[in-house]
Amino acid sequence: TAAHPPAAFGRADCDRRLPLHLALEEQRDVGVVNEVVRLTAEHFPAAVAAPAVPHSFPGADELPLHLALRHQKDAGVVAEVLRLTCEHAAPTGLAHAGRDGALPLHLALEHQDNAGLVMEVVRITAEHCTTAFGQQTEGSFPLHIALTKQREAYVVIKVLRLTSKHHPEAFSHALAGPDGRLPLHLAMEHQRDVRVLIRTLRLTTKHHSSGVAQEDGGGRLAVNVAREFQRDLGVVLEVLKVTAEYFLREIAPVIEPTPWWAGLPS
């Protein structure tokens, strides 16, 4: 590669994998990956817009950004691939669906734990591709993944806001199969920040008012999940109050009262 770097970094194998794809998927040495990214950006920047079939997922076309988000844990490496993608392949790179329909937004929320990096992916996606907040991978919207995987409140709150604005139908979407959990169930199980919990509750009642009365696959209401996982009594009481209000407003009026004398012998 020293003698002919431009040709080497633009040469693909039979699955259209360039050196950049291979490094991001298979290399764990940050120095090596950084050097491949740097030289690719210098000699063949179009590589960031080139889809290829990864070794680990035959049949799926993924961009270098997908591979970086899936396999690389160094935030600097991923941030540089993100920058190059935005420079040479935005907005199509952010809207490119890889394996199981996963977009870069899904992958960032699922696999990356650097909150600053994840927030940057969320911000750039909101700028170039708001439809991403309404797309699913394996039955999950970005909102479901954020509530399950992300722990920084400001990241989750940003996803909540953007989903509410652009794709409120996500609040009524239950995970497929026996799971059956709504975003509200997921929040009550996985989140601990009161701001996230209360905002999820309020947005659920706004966009899917019956959500507090909807059972998950295990037959639990959100208030049951809150009682099981939440240590903040105020959160549990708020969910209980909203649930009770829903039943009093929507269910009680349709129940025919039984006269006290109905059970007496005639």
mmCIF file of C-alpha atoms in Angstrom:
data_model
loop_
_atom_site.group_PDB
_atom_site.id
_atom_site.type_symbol
_atom_site.label_atom_id
_atom_site.label_comp_id
_atom_site.label_asym_id
_atom_site.label_seq_id
_atom_site.Cartn_x
_atom_site.Cartn_y
_atom_site.Cartn_z
ATOM 1 C CA THR A 1 0.000 0.000 0.000
ATOM 2 C CA ALA A 2 2.940 2.337 0.502
ATOM 3 C CA ALA A 3 3.744 2.369 -3.231
ATOM 4 C CA HIS A 4 0.190 2.726 -4.548
ATOM 5 C CA PRO A 5 -2.099 3.870 -1.721
ATOM 6 C CA PRO A 6 -4.902 5.320 -3.867
ATOM 7 C CA ALA A 7 -5.391 2.082 -5.785
ATOM 8 C CA ALA A 8 -5.118 -0.086 -2.675
ATOM 9 C CA PHE A 9 -7.721 1.809 -0.665
ATOM 10 C CA GLY A 10 -10.185 1.792 -3.546
ATOM 11 C CA ARG A 11 -9.840 -1.899 -4.396
ATOM 12 C CA ALA A 12 -12.758 -4.139 -3.327
ATOM 13 C CA ASP A 13 -12.964 -7.899 -2.861
ATOM 14 C CA CYS A 14 -15.674 -10.165 -4.303
ATOM 15 C CA ASP A 15 -18.225 -8.931 -1.723
ATOM 16 C CA ARG A 16 -17.411 -5.270 -2.514
ATOM 17 C CA ARG A 17 -15.535 -4.905 0.759
ATOM 18 C CA LEU A 18 -12.903 -2.204 0.729
ATOM 19 C CA PRO A 19 -10.060 -2.024 3.259
ATOM 20 C CA LEU A 20 -12.205 0.447 5.217
ATOM 21 C CA HIS A 21 -15.043 -2.088 5.571
ATOM 22 C CA LEU A 22 -12.644 -4.829 6.665
ATOM 23 C CA ALA A 23 -10.878 -2.672 9.222
ATOM 24 C CA LEU A 24 -14.096 -1.418 10.814
ATOM 25 C CA GLU A 25 -15.641 -4.878 11.037
ATOM 26 C CA GLU A 26 -12.650 -6.992 12.010
ATOM 27 C CA GLN A 27 -9.915 -4.844 13.557
ATOM 28 C CA ARG A 28 -9.939 -4.015 17.266
ATOM 29 C CA ASP A 29 -6.625 -2.174 17.410
ATOM 30 C CA VAL A 30 -7.670 1.487 17.540
ATOM 31 C CA GLY A 31 -4.386 2.663 16.039
ATOM 32 C CA VAL A 32 -4.758 0.422 13.002
ATOM 33 C CA VAL A 33 -8.392 1.392 12.452
ATOM 34 C CA ASN A 34 -7.628 5.093 12.821
ATOM 35 C CA GLU A 35 -4.857 4.825 10.242
ATOM 36 C CA VAL A 36 -7.089 3.017 7.746
ATOM 37 C CA VAL A 37 -9.807 5.635 8.232
ATOM 38 C CA ARG A 38 -7.297 8.470 7.813
ATOM 39 C CA LEU A 39 -5.703 7.045 4.663
ATOM 40 C CA THR A 40 -9.075 6.195 3.150
ATOM 41 C CA ALA A 41 -10.283 9.743 3.766
ATOM 42 C CA GLU A 42 -7.125 11.026 2.090
ATOM 43 C CA HIS A 43 -7.018 8.732 -0.946
ATOM 44 C CA PHE A 44 -10.533 7.361 -1.502
ATOM 45 C CA PRO A 45 -13.163 9.309 0.494
ATOM 46 C CA ALA A 46 -15.974 7.882 -1.652
ATOM 47 C CA ALA A 47 -15.504 4.643 0.325
ATOM 48 C CA VAL A 48 -17.806 5.957 3.066
ATOM 49 C CA ALA A 49 -20.702 5.867 0.595
ATOM 50 C CA ALA A 50 -19.913 2.362 -0.666
ATOM 51 C CA PRO A 51 -22.150 -0.458 0.613
ATOM 52 C CA ALA A 52 -20.642 -3.921 1.041
ATOM 53 C CA VAL A 53 -21.600 -7.343 2.357
ATOM 54 C CA PRO A 54 -20.093 -7.793 5.836
ATOM 55 C CA HIS A 55 -18.553 -11.132 6.847
ATOM 56 C CA SER A 56 -20.828 -11.437 9.865
ATOM 57 C CA PHE A 57 -24.100 -10.697 8.033
ATOM 58 C CA PRO A 58 -24.185 -12.327 4.581
ATOM 59 C CA GLY A 59 -26.855 -10.835 2.377
ATOM 60 C CA ALA A 60 -26.908 -7.430 4.050
ATOM 61 C CA ASP A 61 -25.477 -4.330 2.415
ATOM 62 C CA GLU A 62 -23.936 -2.058 5.030
ATOM 63 C CA LEU A 63 -22.002 1.175 4.824
ATOM 64 C CA PRO A 64 -18.791 1.787 6.761
ATOM 65 C CA LEU A 65 -20.818 3.835 9.254
ATOM 66 C CA HIS A 66 -22.991 0.798 10.057
ATOM 67 C CA LEU A 67 -19.885 -1.310 10.644
ATOM 68 C CA ALA A 68 -18.267 1.343 12.813
ATOM 69 C CA LEU A 69 -21.371 1.663 14.987
ATOM 70 C CA ARG A 70 -21.759 -2.106 15.312
ATOM 71 C CA HIS A 71 -18.171 -3.127 15.930
ATOM 72 C CA GLN A 72 -16.025 -0.200 17.063
ATOM 73 C CA LYS A 73 -16.074 0.976 20.677
ATOM 74 C CA ASP A 74 -13.642 3.873 20.367
ATOM 75 C CA ALA A 75 -15.741 7.020 20.113
ATOM 76 C CA GLY A 76 -13.036 8.835 18.161
ATOM 77 C CA VAL A 77 -13.026 6.232 15.394
ATOM 78 C CA VAL A 78 -16.806 6.217 15.101
ATOM 79 C CA ALA A 79 -17.012 10.009 15.215
ATOM 80 C CA GLU A 80 -14.542 10.312 12.327
ATOM 81 C CA VAL A 81 -16.492 7.821 10.189
ATOM 82 C CA LEU A 82 -19.657 9.750 11.038
ATOM 83 C CA ARG A 83 -18.013 13.020 9.993
ATOM 84 C CA LEU A 84 -16.835 11.548 6.689
ATOM 85 C CA THR A 85 -20.282 10.073 6.043
ATOM 86 C CA CYS A 86 -21.942 13.436 6.613
ATOM 87 C CA GLU A 87 -19.386 15.098 4.362
ATOM 88 C CA HIS A 88 -19.564 12.616 1.476
ATOM 89 C CA ALA A 89 -22.786 10.634 1.846
ATOM 90 C CA ALA A 90 -25.421 12.698 3.678
ATOM 91 C CA PRO A 91 -28.346 12.340 3.809
ATOM 92 C CA THR A 92 -28.432 8.983 2.004
ATOM 93 C CA GLY A 93 -25.919 7.414 4.372
ATOM 94 C CA LEU A 94 -28.119 8.156 7.367
ATOM 95 C CA ALA A 95 -31.157 6.662 5.609
ATOM 96 C CA HIS A 96 -29.393 3.510 4.406
ATOM 97 C CA ALA A 97 -30.905 0.384 5.957
ATOM 98 C CA GLY A 98 -28.552 -2.462 6.733
ATOM 99 C CA ARG A 99 -29.221 -5.837 8.281
ATOM 100 C CA ASP A 100 -32.824 -6.200 9.563
ATOM 101 C CA GLY A 101 -33.545 -2.680 8.346
ATOM 102 C CA ALA A 102 -31.184 -1.108 10.872
ATOM 103 C CA LEU A 103 -30.275 2.524 10.247
ATOM 104 C CA PRO A 104 -27.253 4.256 11.792
ATOM 105 C CA LEU A 105 -29.628 5.741 14.392
ATOM 106 C CA HIS A 106 -30.752 2.284 15.551
ATOM 107 C CA LEU A 107 -27.157 1.064 15.723
ATOM 108 C CA ALA A 108 -25.890 4.063 17.677
ATOM 109 C CA LEU A 109 -28.624 3.666 20.286
ATOM 110 C CA GLU A 110 -28.096 -0.096 20.470
ATOM 111 C CA HIS A 111 -24.323 -0.470 20.480
ATOM 112 C CA GLN A 112 -22.674 2.800 21.521
ATOM 113 C CA ASP A 113 -22.357 3.908 25.139
ATOM 114 C CA ASN A 114 -20.599 7.241 24.629
ATOM 115 C CA ALA A 115 -23.498 9.629 25.234
ATOM 116 C CA GLY A 116 -21.875 12.511 23.356
ATOM 117 C CA LEU A 117 -21.392 10.379 20.250
ATOM 118 C CA VAL A 118 -24.923 8.964 20.421
ATOM 119 C CA MET A 119 -26.333 12.457 20.837
ATOM 120 C CA GLU A 120 -24.441 13.594 17.745
ATOM 121 C CA VAL A 121 -25.946 10.742 15.698
ATOM 122 C CA VAL A 122 -29.413 11.670 16.994
ATOM 123 C CA ARG A 123 -28.847 15.346 16.180
ATOM 124 C CA ILE A 124 -27.543 14.737 12.667
ATOM 125 C CA THR A 125 -30.312 12.252 11.941
ATOM 126 C CA ALA A 126 -32.920 14.784 13.077
ATOM 127 C CA GLU A 127 -31.333 17.332 10.747
ATOM 128 C CA HIS A 128 -31.147 15.126 7.637
ATOM 129 C CA CYS A 129 -33.531 12.181 8.040
ATOM 130 C CA THR A 130 -36.462 12.588 10.466
ATOM 131 C CA THR A 131 -38.144 9.540 8.908
ATOM 132 C CA ALA A 132 -35.561 7.427 10.746
ATOM 133 C CA PHE A 133 -37.474 7.956 13.996
ATOM 134 C CA GLY A 134 -40.413 6.116 12.446
ATOM 135 C CA GLN A 135 -38.509 3.155 11.018
ATOM 136 C CA GLN A 136 -38.238 -0.213 12.711
ATOM 137 C CA THR A 137 -35.526 -2.824 13.011
ATOM 138 C CA GLU A 138 -36.602 -6.220 14.297
ATOM 139 C CA GLY A 139 -39.867 -4.681 15.445
ATOM 140 C CA SER A 140 -38.321 -1.830 17.427
ATOM 141 C CA PHE A 141 -38.485 1.895 16.770
ATOM 142 C CA PRO A 142 -35.467 3.980 17.818
ATOM 143 C CA LEU A 143 -37.546 5.002 20.847
ATOM 144 C CA HIS A 144 -37.797 1.409 22.090
ATOM 145 C CA ILE A 145 -34.037 0.940 21.739
ATOM 146 C CA ALA A 146 -33.226 4.225 23.484
ATOM 147 C CA LEU A 147 -35.442 3.384 26.459
ATOM 148 C CA THR A 148 -33.888 -0.071 26.741
ATOM 149 C CA LYS A 149 -30.206 0.635 26.105
ATOM 150 C CA GLN A 150 -29.360 4.282 26.821
ATOM 151 C CA ARG A 151 -28.738 5.496 30.365
ATOM 152 C CA GLU A 152 -28.027 9.211 29.897
ATOM 153 C CA ALA A 153 -31.277 11.083 30.449
ATOM 154 C CA TYR A 154 -30.569 13.865 27.953
ATOM 155 C CA VAL A 155 -30.115 11.348 25.133
ATOM 156 C CA VAL A 156 -33.367 9.530 25.909
ATOM 157 C CA ILE A 157 -35.303 12.773 26.378
ATOM 158 C CA LYS A 158 -34.078 14.006 22.976
ATOM 159 C CA VAL A 159 -35.312 10.795 21.319
ATOM 160 C CA LEU A 160 -38.629 11.105 23.169
ATOM 161 C CA ARG A 161 -39.093 14.678 21.917
ATOM 162 C CA LEU A 162 -38.186 13.906 18.309
ATOM 163 C CA THR A 163 -40.367 10.803 18.228
ATOM 164 C CA SER A 164 -43.293 12.734 19.674
ATOM 165 C CA LYS A 165 -42.837 15.431 17.050
ATOM 166 C CA HIS A 166 -42.280 13.295 13.957
ATOM 167 C CA HIS A 167 -43.592 9.774 14.650
ATOM 168 C CA PRO A 168 -45.947 9.680 17.653
ATOM 169 C CA GLU A 169 -47.269 6.294 16.504
ATOM 170 C CA ALA A 170 -44.184 4.752 18.124
ATOM 171 C CA PHE A 171 -45.735 5.315 21.562
ATOM 172 C CA SER A 172 -48.521 2.863 20.725
ATOM 173 C CA HIS A 173 -46.263 0.233 19.185
ATOM 174 C CA ALA A 174 -45.829 -2.930 21.256
ATOM 175 C CA LEU A 175 -42.814 -5.167 20.692
ATOM 176 C CA ALA A 176 -43.680 -8.192 18.590
ATOM 177 C CA GLY A 177 -44.232 -11.707 19.869
ATOM 178 C CA PRO A 178 -44.729 -12.705 23.495
ATOM 179 C CA ASP A 179 -42.933 -9.578 24.751
ATOM 180 C CA GLY A 180 -45.674 -7.093 23.909
ATOM 181 C CA ARG A 181 -44.120 -4.174 25.774
ATOM 182 C CA LEU A 182 -44.895 -0.559 24.917
ATOM 183 C CA PRO A 183 -42.300 2.201 25.325
ATOM 184 C CA LEU A 184 -43.989 2.949 28.656
ATOM 185 C CA HIS A 185 -43.314 -0.581 29.935
ATOM 186 C CA LEU A 186 -39.702 -0.348 28.765
ATOM 187 C CA ALA A 187 -39.174 2.987 30.498
ATOM 188 C CA MET A 188 -40.545 1.693 33.788
ATOM 189 C CA GLU A 189 -38.250 -1.327 33.636
ATOM 190 C CA HIS A 190 -34.985 0.118 32.335
ATOM 191 C CA GLN A 191 -34.905 3.846 33.126
ATOM 192 C CA ARG A 192 -34.236 5.415 36.514
ATOM 193 C CA ASP A 193 -34.204 9.139 35.808
ATOM 194 C CA VAL A 194 -37.477 10.682 36.996
ATOM 195 C CA ARG A 195 -37.498 13.186 34.116
ATOM 196 C CA VAL A 196 -37.380 10.376 31.561
ATOM 197 C CA LEU A 197 -40.049 8.355 33.349
ATOM 198 C CA ILE A 198 -42.527 11.196 33.770
ATOM 199 C CA ARG A 199 -41.980 12.461 30.222
ATOM 200 C CA THR A 200 -42.562 8.965 28.809
ATOM 201 C CA LEU A 201 -45.749 8.679 30.871
ATOM 202 C CA ARG A 202 -47.055 12.085 29.729
ATOM 203 C CA LEU A 203 -46.243 11.508 26.058
ATOM 204 C CA THR A 204 -47.848 8.081 26.191
ATOM 205 C CA THR A 205 -51.068 9.534 27.622
ATOM 206 C CA LYS A 206 -50.933 12.247 24.938
ATOM 207 C CA HIS A 207 -50.424 9.952 21.941
ATOM 208 C CA HIS A 208 -51.839 6.650 23.207
ATOM 209 C CA SER A 209 -54.096 7.301 26.172
ATOM 210 C CA SER A 210 -55.048 3.655 26.596
ATOM 211 C CA GLY A 211 -51.382 2.716 26.970
ATOM 212 C CA VAL A 212 -51.616 2.791 30.760
ATOM 213 C CA ALA A 213 -54.351 0.130 30.503
ATOM 214 C CA GLN A 214 -52.470 -2.049 28.003
ATOM 215 C CA GLU A 215 -50.869 -5.246 29.271
ATOM 216 C CA ASP A 216 -47.506 -6.520 28.094
ATOM 217 C CA GLY A 217 -46.904 -10.140 27.132
ATOM 218 C CA GLY A 218 -46.705 -11.102 30.779
ATOM 219 C CA GLY A 219 -50.079 -9.574 31.613
ATOM 220 C CA ARG A 220 -48.566 -6.554 33.400
ATOM 221 C CA LEU A 221 -49.780 -2.979 33.234
ATOM 222 C CA ALA A 222 -47.190 -0.216 33.299
ATOM 223 C CA VAL A 223 -48.055 0.421 36.951
ATOM 224 C CA ASN A 224 -47.176 -3.203 37.760
ATOM 225 C CA VAL A 225 -43.818 -2.812 36.038
ATOM 226 C CA ALA A 226 -43.218 0.453 37.913
ATOM 227 C CA ARG A 227 -43.968 -1.210 41.241
ATOM 228 C CA GLU A 228 -41.521 -4.010 40.394
ATOM 229 C CA PHE A 229 -38.565 -1.967 39.161
ATOM 230 C CA GLN A 230 -38.860 1.627 40.385
ATOM 231 C CA ARG A 231 -37.530 2.727 43.768
ATOM 232 C CA ASP A 232 -38.922 6.247 43.567
ATOM 233 C CA LEU A 233 -42.336 6.111 45.224
ATOM 234 C CA GLY A 234 -43.361 9.361 43.537
ATOM 235 C CA VAL A 235 -42.988 7.751 40.096
ATOM 236 C CA VAL A 236 -45.052 4.729 41.104
ATOM 237 C CA LEU A 237 -47.779 6.932 42.564
ATOM 238 C CA GLU A 238 -47.895 9.102 39.437
ATOM 239 C CA VAL A 239 -48.319 6.059 37.182
ATOM 240 C CA LEU A 240 -50.983 4.717 39.552
ATOM 241 C CA LYS A 241 -52.829 8.065 39.492
ATOM 242 C CA VAL A 242 -52.813 8.313 35.690
ATOM 243 C CA THR A 243 -53.929 4.684 35.396
ATOM 244 C CA ALA A 244 -56.773 5.189 37.882
ATOM 245 C CA GLU A 245 -57.877 8.360 36.072
ATOM 246 C CA TYR A 246 -57.987 6.493 32.775
ATOM 247 C CA PHE A 247 -60.128 3.685 34.166
ATOM 248 C CA LEU A 248 -62.481 6.115 35.906
ATOM 249 C CA ARG A 249 -62.837 8.184 32.752
ATOM 250 C CA GLU A 250 -63.006 5.451 30.099
ATOM 251 C CA ILE A 251 -64.110 2.258 31.792
ATOM 252 C CA ALA A 252 -66.336 3.173 34.737
ATOM 253 C CA PRO A 253 -68.989 5.070 32.692
ATOM 254 C CA VAL A 254 -69.752 1.991 30.561
ATOM 255 C CA ILE A 255 -70.246 -0.341 33.511
ATOM 256 C CA GLU A 256 -73.929 -0.727 34.316
ATOM 257 C CA PRO A 257 -74.472 -0.246 38.044
ATOM 258 C CA THR A 258 -76.113 -3.168 39.824
ATOM 259 C CA PRO A 259 -78.940 -2.175 42.227
ATOM 260 C CA TRP A 260 -78.309 -3.212 45.803
ATOM 261 C CA TRP A 261 -81.562 -5.160 45.845
ATOM 262 C CA ALA A 262 -80.737 -7.220 42.751
ATOM 263 C CA GLY A 263 -79.490 -10.147 44.777
ATOM 264 C CA LEU A 264 -82.446 -10.307 47.169
ATOM 265 C CA PRO A 265 -84.984 -13.108 46.819
ATOM 266 C CA SER A 266 -88.137 -12.014 45.001
#
